[in-house]
Each structure stands twice: as structure tokens, then as C-alpha cells.
Short mmCIF file of C-alpha atoms in Angstrom, two decimals:
data_model
loop_
_atom_site.label_atom_id
_atom_site.label_comp_id
_atom_site.label_asym_id
_atom_site.label_seq_id
_atom_site.Cartn_x
_atom_site.Cartn_y
_atom_site.Cartn_z
CA MET A 32 -31.64 147.06 -122.41
CA THR A 33 -31.25 149.84 -124.75
CA LEU A 34 -32.33 148.84 -128.01
CA SER A 35 -31.43 151.87 -131.16
CA HIS A 36 -32.48 151.68 -134.88
CA ALA A 37 -28.45 149.82 -136.02
CA ALA A 38 -28.59 147.64 -138.45
CA VAL A 39 -29.18 143.86 -136.56
CA THR A 40 -26.06 141.45 -139.09
CA VAL A 41 -27.92 138.13 -139.55
CA GLY A 42 -25.47 135.64 -140.00
CA ALA A 43 -24.66 131.80 -138.96
CA GLY A 44 -24.57 132.73 -135.98
CA PRO A 45 -27.87 132.80 -133.19
CA VAL A 46 -28.80 136.26 -133.41
CA SER A 47 -30.15 137.56 -129.94
CA PHE A 48 -32.56 138.94 -128.32
CA ALA A 49 -31.70 142.63 -128.26
CA ASP A 50 -31.32 141.79 -132.43
CA VAL A 51 -35.54 139.95 -131.97
CA LEU A 52 -36.91 143.79 -129.95
CA ALA A 53 -34.51 145.87 -132.22
CA VAL A 54 -36.06 144.01 -135.88
CA ALA A 55 -39.42 143.15 -133.91
CA ARG A 56 -40.45 146.81 -132.37
CA LEU A 57 -37.80 149.57 -133.98
CA ASP A 58 -38.01 148.45 -137.28
CA ALA A 59 -34.22 147.94 -137.42
CA PRO A 60 -32.52 146.88 -140.62
CA ILE A 61 -31.44 143.96 -141.41
CA VAL A 62 -27.50 143.15 -143.06
CA LEU A 63 -27.21 139.64 -144.17
CA ASP A 64 -23.00 138.38 -143.28
CA PRO A 65 -21.94 137.62 -146.89
CA VAL A 66 -19.23 134.28 -145.08
CA ALA A 67 -22.71 133.27 -143.62
CA LEU A 68 -24.25 133.78 -147.66
CA ASP A 69 -21.06 131.31 -148.75
CA GLY A 70 -22.37 128.45 -147.23
CA VAL A 71 -25.53 129.24 -147.57
CA ALA A 72 -25.22 129.19 -150.70
CA ALA A 73 -22.76 126.17 -150.74
CA THR A 74 -25.45 123.32 -148.28
CA ARG A 75 -27.77 124.30 -151.63
CA ARG A 76 -25.28 122.88 -153.93
CA ILE A 77 -25.69 120.04 -152.25
CA ILE A 78 -29.51 120.43 -152.31
CA ASP A 79 -29.33 120.41 -156.72
CA GLY A 80 -26.79 117.71 -157.14
CA LEU A 81 -29.92 115.70 -155.07
CA ALA A 82 -32.14 116.30 -157.18
CA SER A 83 -30.90 115.35 -159.64
CA ASP A 84 -31.31 112.01 -158.06
CA VAL A 85 -32.99 109.60 -159.86
CA ASN A 86 -33.54 107.74 -155.94
CA PRO A 87 -36.68 110.13 -153.89
CA HIS A 88 -35.67 112.34 -151.12
CA TYR A 89 -37.95 113.65 -148.07
CA GLY A 90 -38.85 117.10 -149.69
CA ILE A 91 -36.78 116.96 -152.51
CA SER A 92 -37.83 115.23 -154.97
CA THR A 93 -40.89 113.53 -152.54
CA GLY A 94 -44.49 114.82 -151.39
CA PHE A 95 -44.56 116.21 -147.65
CA GLY A 96 -46.03 114.69 -144.06
CA ALA A 97 -48.72 111.24 -144.84
CA LEU A 98 -47.07 111.86 -148.85
CA ALA A 99 -43.44 111.50 -148.71
CA THR A 100 -43.56 108.15 -150.44
CA THR A 101 -45.18 110.38 -153.49
CA PHE A 102 -42.04 110.88 -155.88
CA ILE A 103 -42.45 113.96 -158.03
CA THR A 104 -40.81 114.22 -161.54
CA SER A 105 -38.58 117.94 -161.35
CA ASP A 106 -40.46 119.69 -163.84
CA ARG A 107 -43.25 119.55 -161.02
CA ARG A 108 -41.17 120.21 -158.17
CA ALA A 109 -41.37 124.27 -159.03
CA GLN A 110 -45.44 124.14 -158.30
CA LEU A 111 -44.85 121.33 -155.58
CA GLN A 112 -43.50 124.32 -153.64
CA ALA A 113 -45.48 126.65 -154.33
CA SER A 114 -48.58 124.59 -153.35
CA LEU A 115 -47.04 123.53 -150.85
CA VAL A 116 -46.78 127.16 -149.10
CA ARG A 117 -50.65 128.06 -151.14
CA SER A 118 -52.29 125.17 -148.88
CA HIS A 119 -50.03 125.30 -146.12
CA ALA A 120 -51.48 129.21 -145.76
CA ALA A 121 -54.60 128.01 -144.37
CA GLY A 122 -55.01 130.22 -141.02
CA SER A 123 -58.10 131.96 -140.20
CA GLY A 124 -59.25 135.29 -137.19
CA PRO A 125 -58.26 138.73 -136.50
CA GLU A 126 -54.46 139.47 -137.47
CA VAL A 127 -51.64 138.93 -135.38
CA GLU A 128 -49.43 141.69 -134.08
CA ARG A 129 -47.04 143.56 -136.50
CA GLU A 130 -44.62 142.99 -134.18
CA VAL A 131 -45.47 138.91 -133.54
CA VAL A 132 -45.14 138.96 -137.80
CA ARG A 133 -41.35 140.09 -137.87
CA ALA A 134 -39.98 139.10 -135.08
CA LEU A 135 -41.57 134.97 -136.91
CA MET A 136 -39.94 136.48 -139.38
CA LEU A 137 -36.27 137.17 -138.28
CA LEU A 138 -35.57 133.69 -136.60
CA ARG A 139 -36.93 132.21 -139.60
CA LEU A 140 -34.56 134.58 -141.34
CA SER A 141 -31.92 133.58 -139.24
CA THR A 142 -32.14 129.74 -138.98
CA LEU A 143 -31.55 129.94 -142.89
CA MET A 144 -28.45 131.67 -143.30
CA THR A 145 -27.16 128.80 -140.73
CA GLY A 146 -26.99 127.01 -144.30
CA ARG A 147 -28.45 124.22 -142.21
CA THR A 148 -32.04 124.22 -144.50
CA GLY A 149 -30.54 124.10 -147.81
CA VAL A 150 -31.99 127.51 -149.43
CA ARG A 151 -30.59 129.97 -152.79
CA PRO A 152 -28.83 132.70 -150.87
CA VAL A 153 -31.67 134.87 -153.66
CA THR A 154 -33.88 133.40 -151.22
CA ALA A 155 -32.95 134.21 -148.30
CA GLU A 156 -31.82 138.24 -149.88
CA THR A 157 -35.40 138.42 -150.26
CA TYR A 158 -36.93 137.25 -148.06
CA ALA A 159 -34.34 140.30 -145.64
CA ALA A 160 -35.54 142.16 -148.16
CA VAL A 161 -39.87 141.86 -147.62
CA LEU A 162 -38.95 142.87 -143.73
CA ASN A 163 -36.40 145.45 -144.87
CA ALA A 164 -39.02 147.18 -146.72
CA GLY A 165 -41.12 147.01 -143.74
CA ILE A 166 -43.43 144.69 -145.37
CA THR A 167 -45.75 142.64 -143.09
CA PRO A 168 -47.36 139.67 -144.72
CA VAL A 169 -51.04 139.08 -142.95
CA VAL A 170 -51.10 136.23 -140.46
CA HIS A 171 -53.91 135.12 -138.81
CA GLU A 172 -54.38 133.95 -135.34
CA TYR A 173 -55.33 130.06 -135.36
CA GLY A 174 -54.47 127.15 -137.93
CA SER A 175 -50.82 126.53 -136.40
CA LEU A 176 -50.67 122.99 -134.39
CA GLY A 177 -46.49 123.87 -133.12
CA CYS A 178 -46.31 120.53 -134.83
CA SER A 179 -43.94 120.77 -137.27
CA GLY A 180 -43.52 124.30 -136.27
CA ASP A 181 -45.79 127.39 -136.72
CA LEU A 182 -47.00 126.07 -140.81
CA ALA A 183 -49.71 128.60 -141.44
CA PRO A 184 -47.73 131.62 -139.45
CA LEU A 185 -44.71 130.74 -141.70
CA ALA A 186 -46.05 129.88 -144.58
CA HIS A 187 -48.21 133.49 -145.39
CA CYS A 188 -44.66 134.63 -144.60
CA ALA A 189 -43.82 133.00 -147.09
CA LEU A 190 -46.49 133.06 -149.82
CA ALA A 191 -45.51 137.12 -149.16
CA VAL A 192 -42.36 136.95 -150.41
CA MET A 193 -43.50 134.71 -153.51
CA GLY A 194 -45.32 138.08 -154.31
CA GLU A 195 -48.62 136.70 -153.25
CA GLY A 196 -50.98 136.33 -150.51
CA ARG A 197 -52.43 139.30 -147.93
CA VAL A 198 -49.80 142.09 -146.38
CA ARG A 199 -49.55 145.49 -144.70
CA ASP A 200 -47.08 147.60 -146.66
CA ALA A 201 -44.81 150.44 -143.55
CA SER A 202 -47.40 152.58 -143.56
CA GLY A 203 -50.03 149.71 -143.15
CA ARG A 204 -52.04 149.96 -145.77
CA PRO A 205 -53.60 145.94 -146.53
CA MET A 206 -52.76 145.24 -150.19
CA SER A 207 -52.00 141.85 -151.89
CA GLY A 208 -48.33 141.13 -151.79
CA GLU A 209 -47.26 140.99 -154.97
CA ASP A 210 -48.15 145.73 -155.13
CA ALA A 211 -46.52 145.00 -152.13
CA LEU A 212 -43.66 143.81 -153.28
CA ALA A 213 -43.68 145.40 -157.21
CA ALA A 214 -44.01 148.83 -155.43
CA ALA A 215 -40.50 147.84 -153.54
CA GLY A 216 -39.14 147.26 -156.57
CA ILE A 217 -38.11 143.33 -155.06
CA THR A 218 -38.92 140.12 -157.08
CA PRO A 219 -40.94 137.63 -156.18
CA VAL A 220 -39.07 134.42 -155.49
CA VAL A 221 -39.93 131.53 -157.61
CA LEU A 222 -39.70 128.76 -155.13
CA ALA A 223 -36.91 126.08 -156.06
CA GLU A 224 -36.59 122.68 -154.76
CA LYS A 225 -36.74 122.02 -150.37
CA GLU A 226 -37.81 126.22 -149.94
CA GLY A 227 -41.12 125.66 -149.50
CA LEU A 228 -40.21 122.89 -146.56
CA ALA A 229 -37.22 125.41 -145.28
CA LEU A 230 -39.73 128.53 -145.08
CA ILE A 231 -42.28 126.98 -143.42
CA ASN A 232 -40.77 124.23 -140.72
CA GLY A 233 -39.98 126.20 -137.32
CA THR A 234 -40.84 127.55 -133.90
CA ASP A 235 -40.21 130.79 -135.31
CA GLY A 236 -43.69 132.11 -134.77
CA MET A 237 -43.95 130.41 -130.72
CA LEU A 238 -40.14 131.72 -129.58
CA GLY A 239 -40.51 135.06 -131.35
CA MET A 240 -43.54 135.72 -129.13
CA LEU A 241 -41.29 134.09 -126.37
CA VAL A 242 -38.49 136.25 -126.15
CA LEU A 243 -41.15 139.36 -126.51
CA ALA A 244 -42.84 138.64 -123.46
CA LEU A 245 -39.72 137.99 -121.89
CA ALA A 246 -38.51 141.90 -122.61
CA ASP A 247 -42.58 142.51 -121.19
CA LEU A 248 -42.17 140.82 -118.16
CA THR A 249 -38.99 141.71 -116.82
CA ARG A 250 -39.87 145.64 -116.93
CA LEU A 251 -43.90 143.73 -115.21
CA LEU A 252 -41.87 142.14 -112.22
CA THR A 253 -39.80 144.66 -111.90
CA THR A 254 -42.82 146.95 -111.78
CA ALA A 255 -45.20 144.40 -109.17
CA ASP A 256 -42.15 145.02 -106.30
CA ILE A 257 -42.42 149.21 -107.02
CA ALA A 258 -46.85 148.63 -106.77
CA ALA A 259 -45.74 146.69 -103.87
CA ALA A 260 -43.87 148.70 -102.01
CA MET A 261 -46.35 151.60 -102.65
CA SER A 262 -48.62 149.42 -101.18
CA VAL A 263 -46.69 147.83 -97.88
CA GLU A 264 -45.90 152.04 -97.09
CA ALA A 265 -49.48 152.93 -98.07
CA LEU A 266 -51.07 149.98 -95.06
CA LEU A 267 -48.70 150.87 -92.67
CA GLY A 268 -46.81 147.67 -92.82
CA THR A 269 -43.08 147.07 -92.59
CA ASP A 270 -39.71 146.06 -94.25
CA ALA A 271 -38.17 144.17 -91.76
CA THR A 272 -39.51 141.66 -93.85
CA PHE A 273 -37.49 142.03 -96.15
CA ALA A 274 -33.99 142.20 -94.84
CA ALA A 275 -31.00 140.51 -96.25
CA ASP A 276 -30.10 138.16 -94.36
CA LEU A 277 -33.67 137.01 -93.46
CA GLN A 278 -33.96 136.08 -97.21
CA ALA A 279 -30.22 134.91 -97.28
CA LEU A 280 -32.03 132.22 -95.52
CA ARG A 281 -33.98 131.10 -98.35
CA PRO A 282 -31.24 131.22 -101.06
CA GLN A 283 -33.84 131.41 -103.79
CA LEU A 284 -32.40 133.16 -106.85
CA GLY A 285 -35.67 136.01 -107.84
CA GLN A 286 -36.27 136.28 -104.20
CA ALA A 287 -33.18 138.66 -103.08
CA ALA A 288 -33.52 140.45 -106.20
CA SER A 289 -37.20 141.28 -105.40
CA ALA A 290 -36.02 141.66 -102.11
CA GLY A 291 -33.77 143.86 -102.65
CA ASN A 292 -36.09 145.97 -105.19
CA LEU A 293 -38.30 145.87 -102.40
CA ARG A 294 -35.75 147.17 -99.51
CA ALA A 295 -33.93 149.84 -102.07
CA LEU A 296 -37.52 151.58 -102.86
CA LEU A 297 -38.56 151.87 -98.76
CA GLU A 298 -35.37 153.05 -97.35
CA GLY A 299 -35.41 156.27 -96.07
CA SER A 300 -39.53 156.58 -96.14
CA PRO A 301 -40.58 158.63 -93.08
CA MET A 302 -44.24 156.80 -93.41
CA LEU A 303 -42.88 153.62 -92.34
CA ALA A 304 -39.97 155.24 -90.16
CA SER A 305 -44.34 157.34 -88.49
CA HIS A 306 -44.90 154.17 -86.88
CA ALA A 307 -42.22 152.23 -86.54
CA GLY A 308 -40.91 150.41 -82.66
CA PRO A 309 -41.48 148.92 -79.56
CA ASP A 310 -45.14 150.74 -79.94
CA ASP A 311 -46.04 150.11 -83.02
CA PRO A 312 -48.80 146.65 -83.13
CA THR A 313 -48.10 145.08 -86.19
CA VAL A 314 -47.13 141.89 -85.05
CA GLN A 315 -47.38 140.16 -89.16
CA ASP A 316 -47.71 142.28 -92.78
CA ALA A 317 -50.55 139.45 -94.01
CA TYR A 318 -49.18 137.54 -97.16
CA SER A 319 -49.62 139.22 -100.36
CA LEU A 320 -47.54 141.80 -98.48
CA ARG A 321 -44.97 140.61 -96.56
CA CYS A 322 -44.42 137.43 -99.05
CA SER A 323 -44.33 139.76 -102.66
CA PRO A 324 -39.68 138.41 -102.71
CA GLN A 325 -41.04 135.29 -102.16
CA VAL A 326 -44.34 135.24 -104.87
CA HIS A 327 -42.83 137.82 -107.38
CA GLY A 328 -38.96 136.16 -107.24
CA ALA A 329 -40.22 133.15 -108.09
CA ALA A 330 -41.51 134.14 -111.39
CA ARG A 331 -38.10 136.08 -111.87
CA ASP A 332 -36.84 132.04 -111.29
CA THR A 333 -38.95 131.26 -114.50
CA ALA A 334 -38.68 133.88 -116.59
CA ASP A 335 -34.90 133.17 -116.19
CA HIS A 336 -35.97 129.02 -116.76
CA ALA A 337 -37.91 130.51 -120.17
CA ALA A 338 -35.16 132.71 -121.08
CA LEU A 339 -32.48 129.72 -120.88
CA ILE A 340 -34.13 128.08 -123.12
CA ALA A 341 -35.20 130.62 -125.48
CA GLY A 342 -31.61 131.29 -125.87
CA ARG A 343 -31.00 127.88 -126.89
CA GLU A 344 -34.35 128.27 -129.50
CA LEU A 345 -31.98 130.63 -131.29
CA ALA A 346 -29.66 128.56 -131.40
CA SER A 347 -30.98 126.42 -133.38
CA ALA A 348 -31.50 124.55 -137.26
CA VAL A 349 -34.88 124.09 -137.32
CA ASP A 350 -36.42 122.53 -141.00
CA ASN A 351 -37.41 119.16 -141.52
CA PRO A 352 -35.43 117.91 -143.31
CA VAL A 353 -32.02 119.10 -142.63
CA VAL A 354 -28.57 119.28 -144.55
CA THR A 355 -25.79 118.16 -141.99
CA LEU A 356 -22.23 119.48 -141.64
CA ASP A 357 -20.84 116.32 -142.91
CA GLY A 358 -23.39 117.36 -146.27
CA ARG A 359 -26.21 114.73 -145.49
CA VAL A 360 -29.98 115.54 -145.52
CA ALA A 361 -31.64 113.93 -142.86
CA SER A 362 -34.60 113.80 -141.40
CA ASN A 363 -35.55 114.62 -137.62
CA GLY A 364 -38.12 116.02 -135.57
CA ASN A 365 -36.56 118.82 -133.87
CA PHE A 366 -40.00 121.30 -135.34
CA HIS A 367 -41.75 120.52 -131.92
CA GLY A 368 -42.69 122.70 -130.33
CA ALA A 369 -42.43 121.43 -126.77
CA PRO A 370 -39.63 122.70 -125.33
CA VAL A 371 -41.02 126.19 -126.16
CA GLY A 372 -45.09 125.75 -125.59
CA TYR A 373 -43.91 124.62 -121.93
CA VAL A 374 -42.20 127.67 -120.57
CA LEU A 375 -44.81 129.51 -122.77
CA ASP A 376 -47.25 127.96 -120.36
CA PHE A 377 -44.72 128.41 -117.07
CA LEU A 378 -45.02 132.18 -117.47
CA ALA A 379 -48.55 132.80 -118.21
CA ILE A 380 -48.84 130.68 -115.12
CA ALA A 381 -46.39 133.42 -113.20
CA ALA A 382 -48.21 135.74 -114.66
CA ALA A 383 -51.37 135.06 -112.79
CA ASP A 384 -50.13 134.73 -110.07
CA VAL A 385 -48.02 138.12 -109.52
CA ALA A 386 -51.79 139.47 -110.53
CA SER A 387 -53.02 137.65 -108.52
CA MET A 388 -50.98 138.88 -105.44
CA SER A 389 -51.42 142.36 -106.70
CA GLU A 390 -54.76 142.44 -106.92
CA ARG A 391 -55.64 140.90 -102.98
CA ARG A 392 -53.15 143.95 -101.76
CA THR A 393 -55.51 146.42 -104.08
CA ASP A 394 -58.70 145.31 -101.94
CA ARG A 395 -56.08 145.41 -99.17
CA HIS A 396 -56.42 149.33 -100.10
CA LEU A 397 -60.70 149.08 -99.72
CA ASP A 398 -61.13 147.97 -96.72
CA PRO A 399 -61.49 150.56 -93.61
CA ASN A 400 -61.49 146.99 -91.56
CA ARG A 401 -57.58 146.73 -92.64
CA ASN A 402 -56.39 149.66 -94.72
CA LYS A 403 -55.34 150.89 -91.47
CA GLY A 404 -57.94 154.13 -90.91
CA LEU A 405 -57.86 154.92 -94.29
CA PRO A 406 -61.26 155.66 -95.63
CA PRO A 407 -63.79 152.60 -97.09
CA PHE A 408 -62.47 151.83 -101.12
CA LEU A 409 -60.87 155.17 -100.43
CA ALA A 410 -63.93 156.97 -101.38
CA HIS A 411 -63.63 161.72 -100.22
CA GLU A 412 -67.79 161.49 -99.40
CA VAL A 413 -68.81 157.55 -97.93
CA GLY A 414 -72.16 157.21 -98.72
CA VAL A 415 -71.77 159.42 -101.76
CA ASP A 416 -69.27 158.57 -103.12
CA SER A 417 -67.89 154.42 -104.03
CA GLY A 418 -64.14 155.91 -104.57
CA LEU A 419 -61.75 153.14 -106.41
CA MET A 420 -65.12 150.52 -105.08
CA ILE A 421 -64.75 148.89 -109.08
CA ALA A 422 -61.43 150.04 -110.10
CA GLN A 423 -60.47 146.73 -107.82
CA TYR A 424 -63.74 145.00 -109.70
CA THR A 425 -61.60 145.08 -113.03
CA ALA A 426 -58.69 143.88 -111.62
CA ALA A 427 -60.81 140.68 -109.51
CA GLY A 428 -61.59 140.57 -113.74
CA ILE A 429 -58.85 140.11 -115.50
CA VAL A 430 -57.02 138.34 -112.19
CA SER A 431 -60.08 135.58 -113.17
CA GLU A 432 -59.68 135.41 -116.18
CA LEU A 433 -55.73 135.01 -115.84
CA LYS A 434 -56.27 131.94 -114.01
CA ARG A 435 -58.38 130.14 -117.17
CA LEU A 436 -54.47 131.65 -119.40
CA ALA A 437 -53.09 129.86 -116.55
CA VAL A 438 -54.46 126.29 -117.84
CA PRO A 439 -51.68 124.86 -120.12
CA ALA A 440 -51.62 124.63 -123.92
CA SER A 441 -49.39 122.44 -124.15
CA VAL A 442 -50.49 119.37 -122.87
CA ASP A 443 -54.07 119.67 -125.42
CA SER A 444 -52.27 117.59 -128.70
CA ILE A 445 -54.80 116.86 -131.56
CA PRO A 446 -53.98 114.91 -133.62
CA SER A 447 -53.18 116.05 -137.47
CA SER A 448 -52.31 114.79 -141.05
CA ALA A 449 -53.35 111.65 -141.18
CA MET A 450 -52.07 110.13 -137.99
CA GLN A 451 -48.54 111.07 -139.37
CA GLU A 452 -47.89 114.16 -137.17
CA ASP A 453 -49.77 112.69 -133.76
CA HIS A 454 -48.83 113.86 -131.72
CA VAL A 455 -48.38 118.52 -131.22
CA SER A 456 -46.80 121.05 -128.67
CA MET A 457 -50.03 123.46 -129.52
CA GLY A 458 -46.82 126.36 -129.02
CA TRP A 459 -48.62 129.19 -130.46
CA ALA A 460 -51.66 128.38 -128.73
CA ALA A 461 -49.35 128.84 -125.43
CA ALA A 462 -48.17 131.97 -126.71
CA ARG A 463 -51.26 133.67 -128.00
CA LYS A 464 -52.10 133.02 -124.64
CA LEU A 465 -49.49 134.29 -123.07
CA ARG A 466 -49.71 137.63 -124.91
CA HIS A 467 -53.93 138.28 -123.26
CA SER A 468 -51.69 136.97 -119.77
CA ILE A 469 -48.96 140.56 -120.02
CA ASP A 470 -51.38 142.27 -121.03
CA GLY A 471 -53.73 141.13 -117.98
CA LEU A 472 -50.35 141.72 -115.27
CA GLN A 473 -50.06 145.42 -116.62
CA ARG A 474 -53.30 146.01 -116.26
CA VAL A 475 -54.15 145.06 -112.97
CA LEU A 476 -50.46 146.47 -111.75
CA ALA A 477 -51.52 149.65 -112.76
CA ILE A 478 -54.23 149.61 -110.94
CA GLU A 479 -52.79 148.38 -107.52
CA ILE A 480 -50.34 151.88 -108.41
CA MET A 481 -53.29 153.99 -108.59
CA THR A 482 -54.72 152.86 -106.16
CA ALA A 483 -51.18 152.95 -103.74
CA ALA A 484 -50.78 156.12 -105.45
CA ARG A 485 -53.63 157.39 -103.36
CA SER A 486 -53.49 155.68 -99.63
CA LEU A 487 -50.39 158.12 -99.76
CA ASP A 488 -52.15 161.02 -100.81
CA LEU A 489 -54.09 160.26 -97.84
CA ARG A 490 -51.73 159.75 -95.25
CA ALA A 491 -50.75 163.15 -95.47
CA PRO A 492 -49.51 165.12 -94.35
CA VAL A 493 -46.83 161.78 -93.25
CA LEU A 494 -44.48 161.82 -96.07
CA PRO A 495 -43.60 158.30 -99.03
CA GLY A 496 -40.38 158.02 -99.10
CA ALA A 497 -38.41 158.98 -102.08
CA ALA A 498 -38.46 156.63 -104.97
CA THR A 499 -42.39 155.41 -104.27
CA GLY A 500 -43.00 159.22 -103.93
CA ALA A 501 -41.56 160.16 -107.31
CA VAL A 502 -43.90 157.42 -108.55
CA ARG A 503 -46.91 158.71 -107.08
CA ASP A 504 -45.85 161.88 -108.39
CA LEU A 505 -45.74 160.84 -112.50
CA VAL A 506 -49.10 158.84 -111.18
CA ARG A 507 -50.75 162.09 -110.45
CA THR A 508 -49.85 163.67 -114.37
CA VAL A 509 -51.52 161.72 -115.89
CA ALA A 510 -54.83 160.39 -113.12
CA GLU A 511 -56.13 163.10 -110.13
CA GLY A 512 -55.10 162.80 -106.46
CA PRO A 513 -58.73 161.88 -104.09
CA GLY A 514 -61.27 164.03 -104.50
CA HIS A 515 -65.33 163.41 -106.02
CA ASP A 516 -65.88 160.33 -108.31
CA ARG A 517 -65.01 160.99 -111.66
CA PHE A 518 -65.04 159.45 -114.74
CA LEU A 519 -63.01 156.42 -113.49
CA SER A 520 -61.55 154.48 -117.22
CA PRO A 521 -59.91 156.89 -118.76
CA GLU A 522 -57.51 156.75 -115.70
CA ILE A 523 -56.39 153.58 -115.71
CA GLU A 524 -55.95 153.70 -118.97
CA ALA A 525 -53.38 156.65 -118.42
CA VAL A 526 -51.84 154.76 -115.50
CA VAL A 527 -51.88 151.47 -117.77
CA GLN A 528 -50.12 153.17 -120.73
CA LEU A 529 -47.43 154.75 -117.98
CA VAL A 530 -46.27 150.88 -116.57
CA ALA A 531 -46.43 149.92 -120.30
CA SER A 532 -44.00 152.47 -121.06
CA GLY A 533 -41.76 151.90 -118.60
CA ALA A 534 -42.07 155.45 -117.33
CA VAL A 535 -42.59 153.52 -113.54
CA THR A 536 -39.54 152.27 -113.23
CA ASP A 537 -38.16 155.13 -114.99
CA ALA A 538 -40.07 157.45 -111.69
CA ALA A 539 -39.13 154.38 -109.37
CA ALA A 540 -34.58 153.92 -110.36
CA SER A 541 -34.44 158.34 -110.93
CA LEU A 542 -34.66 157.34 -106.62
CA ALA A 543 -34.08 154.22 -105.50
CA GLY A 544 -30.75 153.26 -107.80
CA PRO A 545 -31.34 150.95 -110.15
CA LEU A 546 -33.77 147.65 -110.27
CA ARG A 547 -33.27 144.73 -111.32
#
């Protein structure tokens, strides 16, 4: 997916995955569709009419949650909306990442622009202006139960639009919301009826993190195939099991894609050819080599399912109450984060399993009983040097952590709001732990690639294939080849950055052709 700094237009329809990534990671500017703004204004007129009604209407002339039956007179409603935001901005703990805050703000703005929330056009315009100014509200790790969506994180963002709370400017400097808006020439919003609810009632935080995670996993699952190919080659395995006709006997789409990558990566490998034929003693490779398309493919299929759910959620107008197309203001339960929370948990399971298989391949490189003639731990001087022994420990420690992170958050409902919100999704928590899972998977794959690169070097003068050799050569630009022990941590971190930047997948694809 190619991203640019081109403006992202937000209208009544859904933003795309690419739009979310462009705004969150590339600071793409936002333009509001004038036709959609007209629709926002038309819906606001319905809210204004209900605001003057003597009968109570939830979120317009009543309190919220367990206080939904309390009527609020018109002279107190501005205070009601501001009080809602201030009280709900109750997060605690470390700041979440800038890209997460920008993603959730874009998604909330997208819902405001559907015309189903009842906000005024000026509120949507101010929200967009805050994003375009590069102002990032300080949002904290803890506070969301994913019940009425991500209330606390969104409330911290709404607070900034009001010119309150704490933010960081475009350069990352911390300051008050008041000072940041003043410096950017933005007039703070004084919230009118219904607007406080509209700004905080959504699944935008968990959804934004899901979209970001899917982008990262697309790269990492291809990287996993590259790492597996390097290991199959360096461990003198066989690519015969990846044959298309064998894979077609089990028509799983992700498996087929992964096996296709492995065939392309290993095509023409002199190292595989060096031991192929009737004299090859290998009957069947270990599962971590032979079954890599099955595991990587299952993770791909899980990601595809998650992308389907994310696409539906991007097309949703999540608020409570909502203004329907026929003009009703209706309470609903669409804010519940279960659909998003489930797939976030599914992805954490898949990430843990892909990392677990990678770590097992790394371990095989280091064991002289299984690595087919390589020195113990790939050490230069056995007994004096430890080689990559502790790099495998690092990978094993990460995998252990990923297994703990694979325990689902979405089954851990805890009641709140005087039992009005008696079943919650914990989708925010699922998203937060998935971000840690993806970071761990990235590091485990980097360690396998670094280890496999050393094994390939130790097979000299036999050469690896073109694509795997290109990745080995890339690794050599940041990490030395075989030799006496040296400070290893910087080399691991440097290879992690190669994985994170996409340099590894680019190097492989430059010779293997496009990888899926």
C-alpha cells in the first residue's frame, strides 16, 4: 500500500484503511466534504428542535448513563455537556502513542461527518482543525472498558477541542489545550446539546489500533515467510513440501499465499540444490520448517477476517443516541466493542503462534544435534565464544510474554455505571496488548533472520538463493557476520529496525518478485 501526504477527504461515507494510516502516521491533512457538512447541519436542526421540547430526550435534555432519567433545564445544558467531557477524561497511566490518538480522532471525525450524531458543523470543523494543526491530546493507557466505546480516551480528545486538558503540539512539546489552540489560531468549542455524547461515544480507539495492527501484520507475515525460507535453506531442508499441488490439497487461502512466497524465495537456491536428490537423507523436515505455510497462512486468514470486521466498523456511525435517516433520535447499543474486541484478541493469538514457530526455527540453528553440521550456537570458537546462544534466550522470553498476551481481554467483562453498563467489551485493552504482541513478533522474526543469515554465511562456499542472499546482505549492513563474540544487543536492534521499516521485505521482493 503506497501512502502519501495527499489530503484525506472526510465525508458521509467511510474512510479507508489507507486514509487512517495516512493521517495517523504521515500527518496527511484533512479536508471536510462540503456536501457532508450540509448534512451535518440538517441533522443539527433536528436536535435544536428537540432541545426546545418540554419532554425529555436522552443526551439532549437529560443526564447520562445511570442518570438518564434526570431532566436538565436549557440554561444548564452547556455545563452538562462540558461536565460530561471533563468527568469522563479520567484516564491514568502512560501516554499512548501519537499515531493511536490521531487514528482515533480521525475515526471519531468520520462518524461526526455521517450526519447521524447531531453535532454542529463548527464542532466537526474544529475537530478537523486540531488534527490539521498537529495537536495531539494526551490520552492515557488506562480508562476505557470498551463499553460505550472508548469513553475516557475520546473524552481527553474532546477536552482538547474545548481548549482544556493537556496536549502536545506538532513538535511534541507538552502544553495546555488552551495554549495549543491559541497558538494555532483555533477557537475552542463551547459544546451544545448532544455534542458531548457525540464526541466520546465510539469504538474509535480500538478500531484505530486494529487498522494500524493490520498494516503492521501484513508486513510481518510476509517477513515470517522470508525468515522461514532462510531457515529452510540454511538448515538444509527441502522446498518440496511447498509444491503448489500439495498445497492445493488443502485449499486454505492464507496457506496458499504463504507457500507461494516460500517457493518464490527459494527458487533456484544453490544451497537447496547442493543436497537434493536420491542421496539426501532428509525424509521430512521438522514441523517448524515444513508446516510454516500452514501456521503463517492461518495467521493470514485470521488477519483477513479481522480486516473484514474493521471494514464494516469503518462504515459504521457509532453513537448513542443517533439521529436516524427518518429523523428519529434513538438509543441503541452499537457502541459495544465486542466485534472489534474479538478480532483484536484473535490477532494476538495468531501473533503469538507465528512468533513461537519462529523461535523454534532459531533454536534449531544453534543445536549441533539438529543443525546439520553447523557449530554449536553458531559460535566462532566453540567453548570460548557463546555465539547466538543468548539471542535465542531473548526470543524465547518474548514468546513467553506473547503467550500471556494471547489470553483474551474480551472475555473479561467487568460491570460499571451502577450496573447500567453491566457487560463491557474490554476492546481497548485487547488493542493495547495487541500492540505489544506485534512489537514482540517483530523482534522474534528479526532474531531468526539474524541467526539464519549467520547460518547461511557458515555454509560457504555454497551460496544461498538470490532473494534470501539479498536479505543476508542487507543484514550485513548493520550486523557483522560470523566471528568472535561481540556486543550483540545493538545488532539485534538494528535488524529489528530493518524489519520494521520494510527493508527486509523490499530486499527479498527485489529478487523474488512481488510477495503476498
